[in-house]
PDB file of C-alpha atoms in Angstrom:
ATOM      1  CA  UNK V   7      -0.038  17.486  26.147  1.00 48.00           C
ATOM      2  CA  UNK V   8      -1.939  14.647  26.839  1.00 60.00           C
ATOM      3  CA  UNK V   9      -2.644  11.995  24.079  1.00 87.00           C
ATOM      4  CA  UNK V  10      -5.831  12.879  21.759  1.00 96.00           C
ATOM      5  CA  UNK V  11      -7.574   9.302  21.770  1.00 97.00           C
ATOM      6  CA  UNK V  12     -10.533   8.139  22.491  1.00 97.00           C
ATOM      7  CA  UNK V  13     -12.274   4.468  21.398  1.00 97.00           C
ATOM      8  CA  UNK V  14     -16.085   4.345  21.364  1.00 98.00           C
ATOM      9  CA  UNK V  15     -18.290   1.336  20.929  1.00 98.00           C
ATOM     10  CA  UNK V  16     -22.182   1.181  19.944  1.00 97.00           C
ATOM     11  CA  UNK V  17     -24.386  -1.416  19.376  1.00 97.00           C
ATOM     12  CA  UNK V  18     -28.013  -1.275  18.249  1.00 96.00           C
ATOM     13  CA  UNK V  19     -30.359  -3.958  17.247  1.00 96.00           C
ATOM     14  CA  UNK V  20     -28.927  -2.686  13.488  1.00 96.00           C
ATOM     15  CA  UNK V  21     -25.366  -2.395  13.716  1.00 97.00           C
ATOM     16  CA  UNK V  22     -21.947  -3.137  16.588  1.00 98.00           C
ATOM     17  CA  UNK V  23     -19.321  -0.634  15.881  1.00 98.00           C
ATOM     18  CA  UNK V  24     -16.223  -0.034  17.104  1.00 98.00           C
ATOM     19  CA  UNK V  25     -14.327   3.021  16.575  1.00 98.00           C
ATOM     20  CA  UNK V  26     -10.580   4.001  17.990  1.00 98.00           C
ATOM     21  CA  UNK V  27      -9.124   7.839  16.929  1.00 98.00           C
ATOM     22  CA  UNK V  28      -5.899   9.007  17.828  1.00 98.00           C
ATOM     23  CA  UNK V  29      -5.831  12.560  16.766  1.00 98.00           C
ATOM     24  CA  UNK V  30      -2.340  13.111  16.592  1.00 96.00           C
ATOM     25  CA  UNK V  31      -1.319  10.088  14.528  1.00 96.00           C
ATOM     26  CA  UNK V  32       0.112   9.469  10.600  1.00 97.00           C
ATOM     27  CA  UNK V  33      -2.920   7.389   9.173  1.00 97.00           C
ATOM     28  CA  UNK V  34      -2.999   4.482  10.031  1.00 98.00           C
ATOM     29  CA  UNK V  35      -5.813   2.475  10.020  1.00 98.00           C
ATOM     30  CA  UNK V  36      -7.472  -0.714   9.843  1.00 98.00           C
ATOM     31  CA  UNK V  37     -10.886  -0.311   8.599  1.00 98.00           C
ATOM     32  CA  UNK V  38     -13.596  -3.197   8.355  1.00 98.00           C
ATOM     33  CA  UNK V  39     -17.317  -2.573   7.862  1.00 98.00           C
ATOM     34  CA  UNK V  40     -18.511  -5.320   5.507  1.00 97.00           C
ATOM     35  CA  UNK V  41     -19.054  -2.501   2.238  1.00 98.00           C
ATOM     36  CA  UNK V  42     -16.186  -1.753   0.188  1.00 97.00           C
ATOM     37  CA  UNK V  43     -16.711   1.081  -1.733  1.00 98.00           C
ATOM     38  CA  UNK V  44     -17.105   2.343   2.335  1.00 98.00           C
ATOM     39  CA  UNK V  45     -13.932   1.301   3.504  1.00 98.00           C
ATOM     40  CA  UNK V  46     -11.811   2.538   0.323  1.00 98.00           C
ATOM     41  CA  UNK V  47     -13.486   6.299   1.507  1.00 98.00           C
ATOM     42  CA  UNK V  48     -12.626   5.653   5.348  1.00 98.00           C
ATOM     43  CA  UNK V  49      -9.291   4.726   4.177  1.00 98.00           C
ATOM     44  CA  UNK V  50      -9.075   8.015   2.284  1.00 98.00           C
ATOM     45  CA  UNK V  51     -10.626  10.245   5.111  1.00 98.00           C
ATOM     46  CA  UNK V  52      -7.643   8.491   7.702  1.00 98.00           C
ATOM     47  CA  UNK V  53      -5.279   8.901   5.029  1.00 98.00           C
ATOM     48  CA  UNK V  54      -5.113  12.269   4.461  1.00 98.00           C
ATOM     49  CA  UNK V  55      -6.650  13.663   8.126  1.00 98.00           C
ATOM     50  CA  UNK V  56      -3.280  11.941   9.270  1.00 98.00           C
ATOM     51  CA  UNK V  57      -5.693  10.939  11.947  1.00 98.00           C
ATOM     52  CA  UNK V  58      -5.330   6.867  13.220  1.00 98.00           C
ATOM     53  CA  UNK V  59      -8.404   5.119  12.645  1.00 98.00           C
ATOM     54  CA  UNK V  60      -9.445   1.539  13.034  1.00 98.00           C
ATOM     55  CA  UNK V  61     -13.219   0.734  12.676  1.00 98.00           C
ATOM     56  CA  UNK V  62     -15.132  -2.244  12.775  1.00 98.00           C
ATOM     57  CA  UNK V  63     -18.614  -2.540  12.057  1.00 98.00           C
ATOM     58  CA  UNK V  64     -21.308  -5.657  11.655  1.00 97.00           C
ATOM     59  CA  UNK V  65     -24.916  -3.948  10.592  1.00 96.00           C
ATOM     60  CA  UNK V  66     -27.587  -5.336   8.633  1.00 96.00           C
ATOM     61  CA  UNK V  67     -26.221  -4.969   5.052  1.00 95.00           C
ATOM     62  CA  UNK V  68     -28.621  -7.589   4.004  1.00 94.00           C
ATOM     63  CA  UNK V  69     -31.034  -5.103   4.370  1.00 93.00           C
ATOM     64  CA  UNK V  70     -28.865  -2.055   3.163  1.00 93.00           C
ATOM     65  CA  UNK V  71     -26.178  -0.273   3.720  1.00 97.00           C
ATOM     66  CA  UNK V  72     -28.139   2.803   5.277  1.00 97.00           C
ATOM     67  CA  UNK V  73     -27.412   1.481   9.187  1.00 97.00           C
ATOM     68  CA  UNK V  74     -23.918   0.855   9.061  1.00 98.00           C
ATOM     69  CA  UNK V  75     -23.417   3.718   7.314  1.00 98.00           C
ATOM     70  CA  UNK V  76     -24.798   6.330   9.446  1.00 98.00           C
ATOM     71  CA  UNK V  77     -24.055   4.456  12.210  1.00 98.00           C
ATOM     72  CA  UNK V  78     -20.261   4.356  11.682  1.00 98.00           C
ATOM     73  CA  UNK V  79     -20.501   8.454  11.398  1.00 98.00           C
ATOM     74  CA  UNK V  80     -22.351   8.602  14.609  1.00 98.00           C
ATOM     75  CA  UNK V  81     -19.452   6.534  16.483  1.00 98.00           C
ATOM     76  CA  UNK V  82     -16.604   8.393  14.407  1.00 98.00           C
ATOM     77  CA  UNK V  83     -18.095  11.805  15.448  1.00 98.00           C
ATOM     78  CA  UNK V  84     -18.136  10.754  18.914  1.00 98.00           C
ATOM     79  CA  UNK V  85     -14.751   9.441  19.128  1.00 98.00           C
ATOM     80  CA  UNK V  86     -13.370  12.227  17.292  1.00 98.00           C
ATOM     81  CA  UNK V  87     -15.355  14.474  20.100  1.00 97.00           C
ATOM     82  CA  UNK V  88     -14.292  13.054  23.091  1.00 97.00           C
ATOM     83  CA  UNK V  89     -10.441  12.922  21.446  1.00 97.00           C
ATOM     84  CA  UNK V  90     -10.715  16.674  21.115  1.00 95.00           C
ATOM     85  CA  UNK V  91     -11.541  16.801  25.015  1.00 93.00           C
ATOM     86  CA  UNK V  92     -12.517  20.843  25.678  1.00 92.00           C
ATOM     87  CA  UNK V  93     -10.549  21.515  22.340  1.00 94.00           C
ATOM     88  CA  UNK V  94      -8.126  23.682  23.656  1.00 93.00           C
ATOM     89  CA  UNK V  95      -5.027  25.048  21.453  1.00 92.00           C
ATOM     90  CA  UNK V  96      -6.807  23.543  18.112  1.00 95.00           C
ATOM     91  CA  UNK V  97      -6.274  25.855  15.107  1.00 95.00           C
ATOM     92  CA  UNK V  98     -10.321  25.192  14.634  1.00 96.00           C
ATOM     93  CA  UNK V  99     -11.035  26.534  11.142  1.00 97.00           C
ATOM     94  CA  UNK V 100     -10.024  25.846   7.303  1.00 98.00           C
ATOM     95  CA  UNK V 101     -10.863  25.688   4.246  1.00 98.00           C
ATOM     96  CA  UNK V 102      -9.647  23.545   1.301  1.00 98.00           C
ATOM     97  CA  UNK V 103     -10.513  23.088  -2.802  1.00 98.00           C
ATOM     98  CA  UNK V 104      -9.826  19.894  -3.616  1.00 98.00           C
ATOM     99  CA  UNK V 105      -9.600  18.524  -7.766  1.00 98.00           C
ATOM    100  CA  UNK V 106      -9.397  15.085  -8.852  1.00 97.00           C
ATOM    101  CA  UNK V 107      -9.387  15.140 -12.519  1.00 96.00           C
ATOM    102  CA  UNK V 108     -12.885  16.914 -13.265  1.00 97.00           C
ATOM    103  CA  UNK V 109     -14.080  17.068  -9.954  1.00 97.00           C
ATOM    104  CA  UNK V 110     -13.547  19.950  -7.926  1.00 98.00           C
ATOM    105  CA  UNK V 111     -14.949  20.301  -4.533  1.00 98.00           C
ATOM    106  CA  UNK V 112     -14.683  22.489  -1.470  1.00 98.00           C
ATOM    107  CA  UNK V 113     -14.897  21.775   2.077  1.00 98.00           C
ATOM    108  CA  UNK V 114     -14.780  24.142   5.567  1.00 98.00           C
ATOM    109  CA  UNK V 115     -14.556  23.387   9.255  1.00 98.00           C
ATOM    110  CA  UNK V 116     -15.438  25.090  12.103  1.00 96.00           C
ATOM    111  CA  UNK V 117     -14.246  22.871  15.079  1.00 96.00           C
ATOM    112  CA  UNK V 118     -16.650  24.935  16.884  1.00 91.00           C
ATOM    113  CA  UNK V 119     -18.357  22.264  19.195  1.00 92.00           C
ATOM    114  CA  UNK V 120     -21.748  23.543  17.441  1.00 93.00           C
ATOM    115  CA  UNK V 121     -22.885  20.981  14.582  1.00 96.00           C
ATOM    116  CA  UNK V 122     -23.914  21.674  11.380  1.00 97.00           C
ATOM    117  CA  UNK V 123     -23.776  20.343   7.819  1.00 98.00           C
ATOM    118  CA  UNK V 124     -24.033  22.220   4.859  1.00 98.00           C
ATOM    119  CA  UNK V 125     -24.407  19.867   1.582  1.00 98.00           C
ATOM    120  CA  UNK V 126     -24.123  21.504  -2.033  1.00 98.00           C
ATOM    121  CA  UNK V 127     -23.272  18.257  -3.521  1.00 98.00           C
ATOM    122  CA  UNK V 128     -25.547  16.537  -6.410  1.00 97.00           C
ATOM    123  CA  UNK V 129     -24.612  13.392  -8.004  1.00 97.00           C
ATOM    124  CA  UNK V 130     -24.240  11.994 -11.536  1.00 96.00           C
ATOM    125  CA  UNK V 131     -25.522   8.812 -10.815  1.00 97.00           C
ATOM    126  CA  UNK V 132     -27.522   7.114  -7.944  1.00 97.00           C
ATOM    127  CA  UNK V 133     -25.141   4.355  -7.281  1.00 97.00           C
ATOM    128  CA  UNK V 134     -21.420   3.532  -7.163  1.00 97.00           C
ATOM    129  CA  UNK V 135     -21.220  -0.055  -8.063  1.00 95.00           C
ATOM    130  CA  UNK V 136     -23.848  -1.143  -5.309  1.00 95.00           C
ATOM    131  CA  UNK V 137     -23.457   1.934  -3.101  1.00 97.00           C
ATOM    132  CA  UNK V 138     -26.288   4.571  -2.868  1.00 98.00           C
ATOM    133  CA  UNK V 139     -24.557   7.835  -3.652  1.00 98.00           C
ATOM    134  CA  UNK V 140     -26.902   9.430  -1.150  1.00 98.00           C
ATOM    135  CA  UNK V 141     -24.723   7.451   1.726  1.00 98.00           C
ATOM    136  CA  UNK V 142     -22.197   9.805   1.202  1.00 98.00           C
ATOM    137  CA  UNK V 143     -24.275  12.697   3.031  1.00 98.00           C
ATOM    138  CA  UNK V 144     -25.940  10.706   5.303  1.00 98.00           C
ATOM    139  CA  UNK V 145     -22.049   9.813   6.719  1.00 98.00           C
ATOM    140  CA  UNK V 146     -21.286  13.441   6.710  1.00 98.00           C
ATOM    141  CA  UNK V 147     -24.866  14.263   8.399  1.00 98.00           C
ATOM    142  CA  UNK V 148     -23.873  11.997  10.966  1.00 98.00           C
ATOM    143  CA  UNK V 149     -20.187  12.563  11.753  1.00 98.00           C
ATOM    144  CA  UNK V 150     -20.976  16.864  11.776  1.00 98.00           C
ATOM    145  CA  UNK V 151     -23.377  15.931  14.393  1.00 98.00           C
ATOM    146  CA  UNK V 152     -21.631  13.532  16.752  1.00 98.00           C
ATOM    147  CA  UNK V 153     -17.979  15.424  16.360  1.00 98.00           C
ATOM    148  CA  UNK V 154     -19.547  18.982  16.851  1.00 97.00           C
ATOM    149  CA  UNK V 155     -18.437  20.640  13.729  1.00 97.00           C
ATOM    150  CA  UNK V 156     -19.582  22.766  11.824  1.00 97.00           C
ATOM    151  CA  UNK V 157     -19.128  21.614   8.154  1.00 98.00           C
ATOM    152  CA  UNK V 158     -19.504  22.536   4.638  1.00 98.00           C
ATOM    153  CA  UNK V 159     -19.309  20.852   1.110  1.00 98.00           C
ATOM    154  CA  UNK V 160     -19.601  21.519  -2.112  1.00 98.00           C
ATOM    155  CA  UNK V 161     -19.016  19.885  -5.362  1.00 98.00           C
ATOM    156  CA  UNK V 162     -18.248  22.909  -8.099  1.00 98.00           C
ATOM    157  CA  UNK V 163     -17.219  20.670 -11.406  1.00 96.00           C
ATOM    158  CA  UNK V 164     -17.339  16.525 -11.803  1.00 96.00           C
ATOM    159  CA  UNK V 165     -18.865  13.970 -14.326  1.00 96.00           C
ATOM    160  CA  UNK V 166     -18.040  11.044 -12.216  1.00 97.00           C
ATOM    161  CA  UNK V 167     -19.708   9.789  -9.084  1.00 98.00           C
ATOM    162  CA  UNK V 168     -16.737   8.104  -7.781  1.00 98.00           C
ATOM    163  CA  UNK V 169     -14.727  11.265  -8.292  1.00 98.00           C
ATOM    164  CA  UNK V 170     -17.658  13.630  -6.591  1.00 98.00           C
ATOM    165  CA  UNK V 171     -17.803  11.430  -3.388  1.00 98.00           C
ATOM    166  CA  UNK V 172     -13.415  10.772  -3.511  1.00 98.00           C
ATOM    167  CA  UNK V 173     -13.324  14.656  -3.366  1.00 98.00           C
ATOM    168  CA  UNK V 174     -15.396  15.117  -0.688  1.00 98.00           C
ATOM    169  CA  UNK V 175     -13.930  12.410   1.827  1.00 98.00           C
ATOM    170  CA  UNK V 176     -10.008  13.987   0.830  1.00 98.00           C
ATOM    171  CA  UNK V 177     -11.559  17.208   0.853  1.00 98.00           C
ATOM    172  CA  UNK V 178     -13.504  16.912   4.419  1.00 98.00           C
ATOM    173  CA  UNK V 179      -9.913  15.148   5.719  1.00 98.00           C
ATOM    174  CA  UNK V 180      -7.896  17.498   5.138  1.00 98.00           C
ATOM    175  CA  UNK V 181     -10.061  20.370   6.246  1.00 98.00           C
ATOM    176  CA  UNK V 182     -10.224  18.261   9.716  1.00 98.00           C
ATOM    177  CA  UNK V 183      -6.307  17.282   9.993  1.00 98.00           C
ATOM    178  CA  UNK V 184      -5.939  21.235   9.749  1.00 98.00           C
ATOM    179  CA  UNK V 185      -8.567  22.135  12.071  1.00 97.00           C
ATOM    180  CA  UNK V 186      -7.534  19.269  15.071  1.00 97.00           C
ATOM    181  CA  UNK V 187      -4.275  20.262  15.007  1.00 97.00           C
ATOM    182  CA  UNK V 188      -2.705  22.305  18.054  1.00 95.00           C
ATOM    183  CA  UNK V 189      -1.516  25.752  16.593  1.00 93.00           C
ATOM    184  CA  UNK V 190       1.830  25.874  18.711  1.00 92.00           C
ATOM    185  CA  UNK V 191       1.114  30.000  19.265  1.00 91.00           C
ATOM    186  CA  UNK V 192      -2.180  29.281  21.364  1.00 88.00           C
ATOM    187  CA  UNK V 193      -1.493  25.664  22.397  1.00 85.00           C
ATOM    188  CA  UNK V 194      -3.009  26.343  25.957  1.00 87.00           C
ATOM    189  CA  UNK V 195      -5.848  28.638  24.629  1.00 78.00           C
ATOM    190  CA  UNK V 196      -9.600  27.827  24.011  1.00 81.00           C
ATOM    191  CA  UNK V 197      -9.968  29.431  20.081  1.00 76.00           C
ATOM    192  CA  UNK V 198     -12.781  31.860  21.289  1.00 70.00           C
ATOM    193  CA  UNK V 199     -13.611  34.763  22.694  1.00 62.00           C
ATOM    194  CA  UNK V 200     -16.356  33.243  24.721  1.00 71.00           C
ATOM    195  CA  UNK V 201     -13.392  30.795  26.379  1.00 70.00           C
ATOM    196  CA  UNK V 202     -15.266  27.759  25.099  1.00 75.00           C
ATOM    197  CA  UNK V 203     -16.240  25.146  22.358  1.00 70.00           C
ATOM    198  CA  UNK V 204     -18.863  23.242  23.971  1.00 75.00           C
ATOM    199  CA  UNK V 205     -21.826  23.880  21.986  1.00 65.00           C
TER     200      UNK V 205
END
């Protein structure tokens, strides 16, 4: 099998990103985007999707962190979409609960080449240090649309906003390291009856 890779650049009058995925790597990853509490969840979404990241992004955090943001999910999803090429042999779905101390959350995948997010998440505060907590979904928003997946989360139990959003990046990774993987007993199948995940 070919390698799953793919690097993707964009650059708007808001934000230059570059994003490089290898699909079948360990985690590594060298992630830069100017907002921290950002990073630390990139790091966690490489992490534990065992997929190699390295992103660097320049936006206009002096305005917000809303560009880069969003911006970094659109450029993610598409590198993470042309990596899965025509998606053949990928085990495509799974689902995952996730806890970290109080917070319990829930993610599922459908690698189906169809996007669309589902977001049951609320939370307990409107900021994490100086990060809108609303970023989180915006990311997700993004990503779901540009990586063609189908995508659900949900936050059940947390108290903590840190915690809610932590869950959901593990959660969301390993949901997606499950998902990309080749299932060795259809490695040189398309996972549908139709014969096809393009949309």
């Amino acid at each position: 099998m070919s390698a799953r890779t793919a690097k993707v650049s964009r650059t708007t009058n808001e934000t230059d990103i570059t994003v490089a995925v290898n699909l079948d790597g360990t985690g590594n990853r060298s992630i830069a985007t100017g907002i921290g509490f950002f990073d630390h969840m990139l790091d966690q979404l490489s992490r534990h999707s065992l997929i190699d990241m390295t992103i660097e992004a320049k936006g206009d955090i002096h305005i917000d962190d809303h560009h880069t943001v969003e911006d970094v999910g659109i450029a993610l999803g598409q590198a993470i979409d042309e990596a899965l090429g025509d998606r053949r042999g990928v085990t495509r779905y799974a689902s995952l609960d996730l806890a970290m101390d109080e917070a319990l959350t829930r993610a599922a995948i459908d690698v189906s080449g169809r996007p669309f997010l589902v977001w049951k998440v609320a939370f307990t505060a409107p900021k994490i240090g100086t990060f809108d907590t609303e970023l989180v979904r915006e990311f997700f928003q993004a990503l779901s649309q540009h990586a063609g997946i189908t995508l659900h989360v949900e936050n059940f139990h947390a108290a903590n906003s840190h915690h809610i959003a932590e869950t959901c990046f593990k959660a969301v990774a390993r949901v997606l390291r499950t998902a990309v993987e080749i299932d060795p007993r259809q490695a040189d199948a398309i996972p549908s009856t139709k014969g096809s995940l393009s949309g």
